[in-house]
XYZ file of C-alpha atoms in Angstrom:
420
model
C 121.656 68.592 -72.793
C 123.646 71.614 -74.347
C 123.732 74.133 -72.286
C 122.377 77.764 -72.830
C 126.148 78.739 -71.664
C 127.514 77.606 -74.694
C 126.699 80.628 -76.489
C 127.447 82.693 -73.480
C 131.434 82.516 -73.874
C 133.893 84.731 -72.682
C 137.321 84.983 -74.659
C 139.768 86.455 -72.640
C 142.553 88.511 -74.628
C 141.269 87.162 -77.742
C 139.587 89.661 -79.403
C 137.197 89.270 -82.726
C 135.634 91.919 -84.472
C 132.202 91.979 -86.279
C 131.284 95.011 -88.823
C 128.191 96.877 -87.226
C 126.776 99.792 -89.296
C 123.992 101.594 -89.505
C 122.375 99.463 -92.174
C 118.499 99.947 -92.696
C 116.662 103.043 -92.880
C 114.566 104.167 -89.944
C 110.636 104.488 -89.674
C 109.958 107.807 -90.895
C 106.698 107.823 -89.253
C 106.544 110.455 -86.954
C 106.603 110.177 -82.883
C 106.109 111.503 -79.857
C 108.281 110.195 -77.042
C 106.451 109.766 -73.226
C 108.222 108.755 -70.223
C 107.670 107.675 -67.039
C 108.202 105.627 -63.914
C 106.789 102.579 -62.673
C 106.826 102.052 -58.513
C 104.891 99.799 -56.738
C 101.868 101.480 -55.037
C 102.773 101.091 -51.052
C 106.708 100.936 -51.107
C 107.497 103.590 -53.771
C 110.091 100.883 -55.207
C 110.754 100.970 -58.507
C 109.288 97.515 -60.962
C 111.865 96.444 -63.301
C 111.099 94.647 -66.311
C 107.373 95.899 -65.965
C 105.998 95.365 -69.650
C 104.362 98.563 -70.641
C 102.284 98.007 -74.639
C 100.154 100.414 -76.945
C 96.752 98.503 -76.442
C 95.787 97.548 -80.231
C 99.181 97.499 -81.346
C 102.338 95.210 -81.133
C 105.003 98.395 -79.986
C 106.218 97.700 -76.766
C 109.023 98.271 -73.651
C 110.322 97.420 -70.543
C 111.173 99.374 -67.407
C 114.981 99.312 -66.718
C 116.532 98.327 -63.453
C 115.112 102.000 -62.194
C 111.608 101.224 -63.068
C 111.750 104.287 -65.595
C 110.982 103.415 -69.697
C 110.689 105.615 -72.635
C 108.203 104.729 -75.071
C 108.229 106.395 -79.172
C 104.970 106.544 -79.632
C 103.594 107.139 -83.564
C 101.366 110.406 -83.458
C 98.391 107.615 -85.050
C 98.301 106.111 -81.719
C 98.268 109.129 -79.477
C 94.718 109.135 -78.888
C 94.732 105.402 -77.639
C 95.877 103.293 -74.045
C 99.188 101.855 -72.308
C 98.673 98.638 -70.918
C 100.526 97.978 -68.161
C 101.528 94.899 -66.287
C 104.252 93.160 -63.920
C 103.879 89.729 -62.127
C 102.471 89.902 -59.226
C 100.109 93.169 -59.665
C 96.867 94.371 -61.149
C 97.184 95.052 -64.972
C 96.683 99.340 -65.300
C 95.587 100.509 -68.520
C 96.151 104.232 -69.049
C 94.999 107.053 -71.778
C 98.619 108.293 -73.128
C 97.020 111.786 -73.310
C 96.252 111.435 -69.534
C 100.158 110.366 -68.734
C 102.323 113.472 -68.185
C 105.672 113.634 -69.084
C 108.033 111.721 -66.491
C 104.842 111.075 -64.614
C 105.182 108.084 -61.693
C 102.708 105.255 -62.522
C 101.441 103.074 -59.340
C 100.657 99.844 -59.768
C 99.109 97.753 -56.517
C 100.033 94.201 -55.629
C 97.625 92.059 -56.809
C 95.641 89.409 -54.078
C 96.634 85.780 -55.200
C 93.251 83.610 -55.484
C 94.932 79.939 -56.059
C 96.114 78.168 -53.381
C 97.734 74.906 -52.562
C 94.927 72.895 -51.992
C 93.561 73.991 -55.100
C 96.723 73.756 -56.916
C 96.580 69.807 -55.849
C 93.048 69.718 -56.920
C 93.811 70.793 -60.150
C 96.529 68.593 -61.259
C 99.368 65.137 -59.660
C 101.904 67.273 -59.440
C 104.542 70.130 -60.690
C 106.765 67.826 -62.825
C 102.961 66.536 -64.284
C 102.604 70.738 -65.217
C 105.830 71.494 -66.255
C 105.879 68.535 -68.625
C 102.274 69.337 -69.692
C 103.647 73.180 -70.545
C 106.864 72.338 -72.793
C 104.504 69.989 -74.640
C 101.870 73.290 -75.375
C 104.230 75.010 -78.312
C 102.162 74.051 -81.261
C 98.721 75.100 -79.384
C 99.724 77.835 -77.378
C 102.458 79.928 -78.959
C 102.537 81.854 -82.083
C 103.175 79.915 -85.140
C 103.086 81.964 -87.824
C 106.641 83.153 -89.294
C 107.010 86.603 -87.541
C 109.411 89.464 -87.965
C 110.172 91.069 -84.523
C 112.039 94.491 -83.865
C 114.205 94.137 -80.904
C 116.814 96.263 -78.935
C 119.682 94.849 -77.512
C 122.297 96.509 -74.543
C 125.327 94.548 -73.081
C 127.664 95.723 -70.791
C 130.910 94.640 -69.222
C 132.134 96.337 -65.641
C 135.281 95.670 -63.935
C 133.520 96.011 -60.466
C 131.553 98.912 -60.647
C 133.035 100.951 -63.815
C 131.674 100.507 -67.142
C 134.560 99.130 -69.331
C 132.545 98.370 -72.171
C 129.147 98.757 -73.307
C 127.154 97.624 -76.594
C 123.882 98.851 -78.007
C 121.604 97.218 -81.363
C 118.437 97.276 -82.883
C 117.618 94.137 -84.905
C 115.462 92.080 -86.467
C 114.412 88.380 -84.885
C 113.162 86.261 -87.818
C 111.481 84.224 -85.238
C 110.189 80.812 -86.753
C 107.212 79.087 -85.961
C 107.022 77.702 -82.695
C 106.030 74.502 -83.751
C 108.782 73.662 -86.091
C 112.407 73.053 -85.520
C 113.601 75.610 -87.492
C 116.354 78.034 -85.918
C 115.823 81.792 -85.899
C 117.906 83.854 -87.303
C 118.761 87.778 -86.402
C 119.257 90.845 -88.477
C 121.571 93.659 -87.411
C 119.859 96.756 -88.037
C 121.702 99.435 -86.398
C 124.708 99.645 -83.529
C 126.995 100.960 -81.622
C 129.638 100.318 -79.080
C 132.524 101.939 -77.016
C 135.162 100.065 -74.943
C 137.309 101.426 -72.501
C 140.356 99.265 -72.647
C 142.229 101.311 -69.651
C 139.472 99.929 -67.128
C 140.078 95.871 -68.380
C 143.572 96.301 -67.393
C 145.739 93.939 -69.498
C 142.356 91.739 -69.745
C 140.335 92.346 -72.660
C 136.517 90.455 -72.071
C 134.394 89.750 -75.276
C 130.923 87.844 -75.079
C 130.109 85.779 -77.758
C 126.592 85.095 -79.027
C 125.377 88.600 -78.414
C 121.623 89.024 -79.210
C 121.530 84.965 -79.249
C 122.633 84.592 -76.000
C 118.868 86.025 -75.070
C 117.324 84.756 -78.037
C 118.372 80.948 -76.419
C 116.662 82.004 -73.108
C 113.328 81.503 -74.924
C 112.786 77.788 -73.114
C 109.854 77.190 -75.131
C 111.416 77.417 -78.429
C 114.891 76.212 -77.581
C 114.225 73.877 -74.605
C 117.112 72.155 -75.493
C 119.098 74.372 -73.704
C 117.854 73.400 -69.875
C 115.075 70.933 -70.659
C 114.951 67.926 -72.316
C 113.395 64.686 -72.178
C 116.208 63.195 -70.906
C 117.021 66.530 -68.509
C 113.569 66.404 -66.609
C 114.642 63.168 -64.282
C 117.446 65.185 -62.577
C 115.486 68.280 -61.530
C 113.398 68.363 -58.421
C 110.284 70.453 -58.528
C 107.735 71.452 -56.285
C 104.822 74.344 -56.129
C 105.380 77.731 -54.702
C 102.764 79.831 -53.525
C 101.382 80.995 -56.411
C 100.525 84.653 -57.873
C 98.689 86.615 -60.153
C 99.815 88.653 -63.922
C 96.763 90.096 -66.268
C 94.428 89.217 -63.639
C 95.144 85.218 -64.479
C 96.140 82.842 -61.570
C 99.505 81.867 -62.303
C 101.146 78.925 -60.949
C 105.009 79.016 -59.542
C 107.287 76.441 -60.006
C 110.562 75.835 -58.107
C 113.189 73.367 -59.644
C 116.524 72.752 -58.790
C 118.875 69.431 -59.928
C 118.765 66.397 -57.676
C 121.263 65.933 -54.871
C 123.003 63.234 -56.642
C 123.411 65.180 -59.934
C 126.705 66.560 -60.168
C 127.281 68.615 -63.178
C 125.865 72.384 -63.330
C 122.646 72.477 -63.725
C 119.487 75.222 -63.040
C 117.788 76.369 -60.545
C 114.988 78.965 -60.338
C 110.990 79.097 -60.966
C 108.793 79.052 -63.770
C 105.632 80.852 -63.573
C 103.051 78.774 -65.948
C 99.211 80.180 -66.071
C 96.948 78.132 -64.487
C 94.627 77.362 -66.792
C 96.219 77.390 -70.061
C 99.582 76.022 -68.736
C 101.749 78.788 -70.974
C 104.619 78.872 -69.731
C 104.695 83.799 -68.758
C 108.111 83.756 -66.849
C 110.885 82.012 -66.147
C 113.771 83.030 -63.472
C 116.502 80.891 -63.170
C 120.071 80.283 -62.363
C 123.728 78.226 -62.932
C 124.198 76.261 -60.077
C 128.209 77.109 -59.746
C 129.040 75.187 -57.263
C 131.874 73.223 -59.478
C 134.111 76.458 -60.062
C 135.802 73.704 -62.916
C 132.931 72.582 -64.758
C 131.242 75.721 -64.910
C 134.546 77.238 -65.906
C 134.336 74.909 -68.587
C 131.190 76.030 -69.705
C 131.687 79.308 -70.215
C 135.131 80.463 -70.718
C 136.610 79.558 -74.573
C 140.096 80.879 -74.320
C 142.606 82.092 -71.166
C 146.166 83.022 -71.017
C 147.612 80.160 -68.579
C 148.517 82.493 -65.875
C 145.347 82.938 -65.182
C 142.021 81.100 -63.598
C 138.601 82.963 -64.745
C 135.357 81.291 -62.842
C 131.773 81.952 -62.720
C 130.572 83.857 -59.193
C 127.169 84.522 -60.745
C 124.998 82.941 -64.057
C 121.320 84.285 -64.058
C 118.820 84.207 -66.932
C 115.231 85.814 -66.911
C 113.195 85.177 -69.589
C 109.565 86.984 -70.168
C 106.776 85.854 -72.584
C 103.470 88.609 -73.895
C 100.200 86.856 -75.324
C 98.343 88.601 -78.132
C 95.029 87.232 -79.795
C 95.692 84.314 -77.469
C 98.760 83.899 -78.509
C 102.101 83.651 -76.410
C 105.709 84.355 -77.765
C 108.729 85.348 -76.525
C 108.869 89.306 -75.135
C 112.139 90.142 -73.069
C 115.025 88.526 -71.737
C 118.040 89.332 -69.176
C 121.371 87.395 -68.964
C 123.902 88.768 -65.545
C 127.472 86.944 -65.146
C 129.894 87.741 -63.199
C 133.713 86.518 -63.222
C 136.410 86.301 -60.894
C 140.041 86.322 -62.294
C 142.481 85.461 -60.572
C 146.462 86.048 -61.794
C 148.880 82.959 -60.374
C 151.579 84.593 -57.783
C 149.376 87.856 -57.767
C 147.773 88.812 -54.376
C 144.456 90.901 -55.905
C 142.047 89.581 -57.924
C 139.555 91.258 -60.646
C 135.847 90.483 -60.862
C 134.278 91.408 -64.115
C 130.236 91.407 -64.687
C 128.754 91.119 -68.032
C 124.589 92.100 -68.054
C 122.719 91.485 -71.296
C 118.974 92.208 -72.592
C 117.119 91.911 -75.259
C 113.422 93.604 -75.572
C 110.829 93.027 -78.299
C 109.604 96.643 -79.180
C 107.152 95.880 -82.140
C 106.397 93.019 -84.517
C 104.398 91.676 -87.358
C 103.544 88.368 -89.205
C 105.828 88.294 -92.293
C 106.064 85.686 -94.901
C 109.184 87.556 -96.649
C 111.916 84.780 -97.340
C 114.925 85.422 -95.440
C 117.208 85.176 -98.549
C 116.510 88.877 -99.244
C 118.246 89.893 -96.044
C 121.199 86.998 -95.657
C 123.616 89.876 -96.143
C 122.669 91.670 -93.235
C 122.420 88.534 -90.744
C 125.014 87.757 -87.809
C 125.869 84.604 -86.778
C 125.484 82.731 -83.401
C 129.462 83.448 -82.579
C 129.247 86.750 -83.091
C 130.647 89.502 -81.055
C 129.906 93.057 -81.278
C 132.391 94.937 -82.716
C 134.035 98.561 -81.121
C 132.057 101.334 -82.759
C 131.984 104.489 -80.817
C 130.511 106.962 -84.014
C 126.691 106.577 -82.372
C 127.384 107.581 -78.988
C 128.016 111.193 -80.172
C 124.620 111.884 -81.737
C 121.868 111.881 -79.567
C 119.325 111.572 -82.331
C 120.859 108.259 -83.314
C 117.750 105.576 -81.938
C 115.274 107.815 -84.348
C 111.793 106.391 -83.794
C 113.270 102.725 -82.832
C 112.156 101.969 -79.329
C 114.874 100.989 -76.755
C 115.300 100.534 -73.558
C 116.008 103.574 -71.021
C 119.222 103.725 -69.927
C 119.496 103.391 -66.153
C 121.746 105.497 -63.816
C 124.875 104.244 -64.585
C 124.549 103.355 -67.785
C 123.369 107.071 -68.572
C 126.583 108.092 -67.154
C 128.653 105.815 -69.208
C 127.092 107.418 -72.334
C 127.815 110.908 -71.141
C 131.009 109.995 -70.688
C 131.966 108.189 -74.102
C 130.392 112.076 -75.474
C 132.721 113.666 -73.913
C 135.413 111.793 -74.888
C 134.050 111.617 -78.479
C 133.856 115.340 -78.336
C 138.031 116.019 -76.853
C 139.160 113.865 -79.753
């Protein structure tokens, strides 16, 4: 098994650098930009990672950690529909001309049909279905070669305070699903701005960047959690189940057997119930072995000083067009604790990823054209701070809204940009 931590690897003090420039033009199509808010319907709470689409179109977001998005939307669509959807509730679809400007969207919790005595009906067992979905690639999920416009964020707080935080647009050359070949990723456009005074005499890089997320993808890289030889020492069982696009969806558990003791996962996969696509997948690190898992993630320490995982979640979301699934959105959170020998206080560091498909097409372009402009798996964002001080810098590329703090971070990096 390798591990999806292997390209999630923290250097600590060891810093490399990787050029990222403004590189490709930007769609000069123009836009119109429509926000909003998306709360479930009896609790007002905000729905994070809701998937909001142009119906008829492959543009796309997700709602940030306050359920709010931000959607560019090309004046040739303005006269059509927002689909929108989030496990567990009934799809909406909306006219864009009918949704106001910061306007809060309610969506209602959907009734689950399936239960467990159907579930049993239906197939031997949840091992039987998860096997059944990793073995659905070639049938299910798109395999044509595809071209898909992503943003990227990462972010690295000591505690609470941003000390670093990282922001692309690329381009996934995402390979068929039913061939071996890796994909490969295009940096289009980025910036970054680290605050060195908040990471002490620490200074935290993640390597793999965009990858990290791009690995999340189970069904393309199930390498990285499960294999043939992986399945025997997970334990799975049915959940109750729930509902996403008005489809019965089936929920998973798994966790490593007892007498397993490296790190493995834990967490649920959500697989529909008649297809058996694999639509979400929630999962976790089991860090139970502060050593091994050490192991796993950190690539370089001073001596003086023990680094451990507190915290290693992965979310990874799939969208189906035309019948087809492929990958959509993904979400990495780790947190460290570092701990100085013959110091009393420790520091805990978190490091939050995402990646969000925002539009795509099928393109049979050979990647040799744009080898310049690739990044490697290793790669780690370099410190680039000239983006942060124009607000027009995204142009028509859809990203992800910033939440709360994250908004404040920018502000702040302005202001700085704007004393100096």
């Amino acid at each position: 098994m390798k591990n999806i931590t292997y390209y999630t690897i923290v250097y600590i003090t060891v810093l490399l650098f990787f050029s990222s420039t403004g590189i490709i033009a930007q769609n000069p199509d123009t836009f119109e930009e429509l926000n909003g808010k998306i709360v479930d319907a009896d609790s007002n709470t905000p729905l994070t990672f809701t998937d909001i689409v142009i119906t008829n179109s492959n543009i796309s977001t997700v709602t940030n950690n306050d359920g709010e998005f931000l959607l560019k939307i090309p004046t040739t669509l303005l006269d059509g529909t927002l689909s929108i959807s989030h496990l567990g509730y009934e799809k909406v679809d909306l006219k864009i001309s009918d949704i106001k400007l910061n306007s809060k969207i309610k969506l209602t919790p959907a009734l689950t049909t399936l239960n467990t005595i159907k579930i049993t009906t239906v197939t031997k067992n949840a091992r039987d279905v998860v096997i059944e979905t990793l073995k659905k690639k070639s049938s299910l999920y798109n395999n044509k070669n595809t071209v898909m416009t992503a943003f990227y964020r990462e972010t690295i707080k000591k505690r609470r305070k941003n000390a670093s935080l990282s922001e692309a647009v690329v381009k996934i050359h995402k390979q068929p699903y039913n061939n071996i070949k890796n994909d490969h990723i295009e940096l289009i456009k980025a910036r970054k701005n680290t605050d060195y005074s908040k990471l002490d005499t620490l200074a935290l890089k993640l390597q793999g960047g965009p990858f990290s997320n791009l690995y999340t993808d189970i069904i393309k890289y199930p390498e990285f959690i499960f294999t043939t030889n992986d399945i025997p020492m997970y334990a799975f069982s049915f959940d109750n189940s729930t509902i996403i696009n008005g489809r019965d969806i089936f929920v998973i558990n798994f966790k490593q057997n007892e007498n397993i003791s490296i790190p493995l996962y834990y967490g649920k996969l959500y697989i529909d119930a008649e297809t058996l696509a694999l639509t979400n997948a929630v999962y976790s690190l089991n860090i139970s072995n502060r050593e091994l898992s050490s192991n796993m993630f950190v690539r370089k320490k001073p001596k003086k000083v023990d680094v451990y995982p507190t915290q290693a979640t992965y979310r990874v979301n799939y969208r189906t067009t035309n019948g087809k699934w492929h990958y959509a959105y993904s979400n990495i959170a780790l947190t460290f604790k570092v701990n100085w020998k013959g110091k009393l206080f420790n520091s805990v560091y978190t490091l939050n990823s995402e990646m969000a498909v925002t539009d795509w097409e099928i393109h049979n372009t050979k990647l040799a054209k744009t080898r310049t402009t690739l990044i490697r798996p290793n790669t780690i964002l370099s410190d680039k701070t000239s983006g942060f001080s124009d607000p027009e810098f995204w142009g028509s590329f859809n990203i992800i809204e910033p939440e709360k703090s994250i908004e404040s971070a920018i502000r702040k990096i302005q202001k700085q940009l704007k004393r100096t």
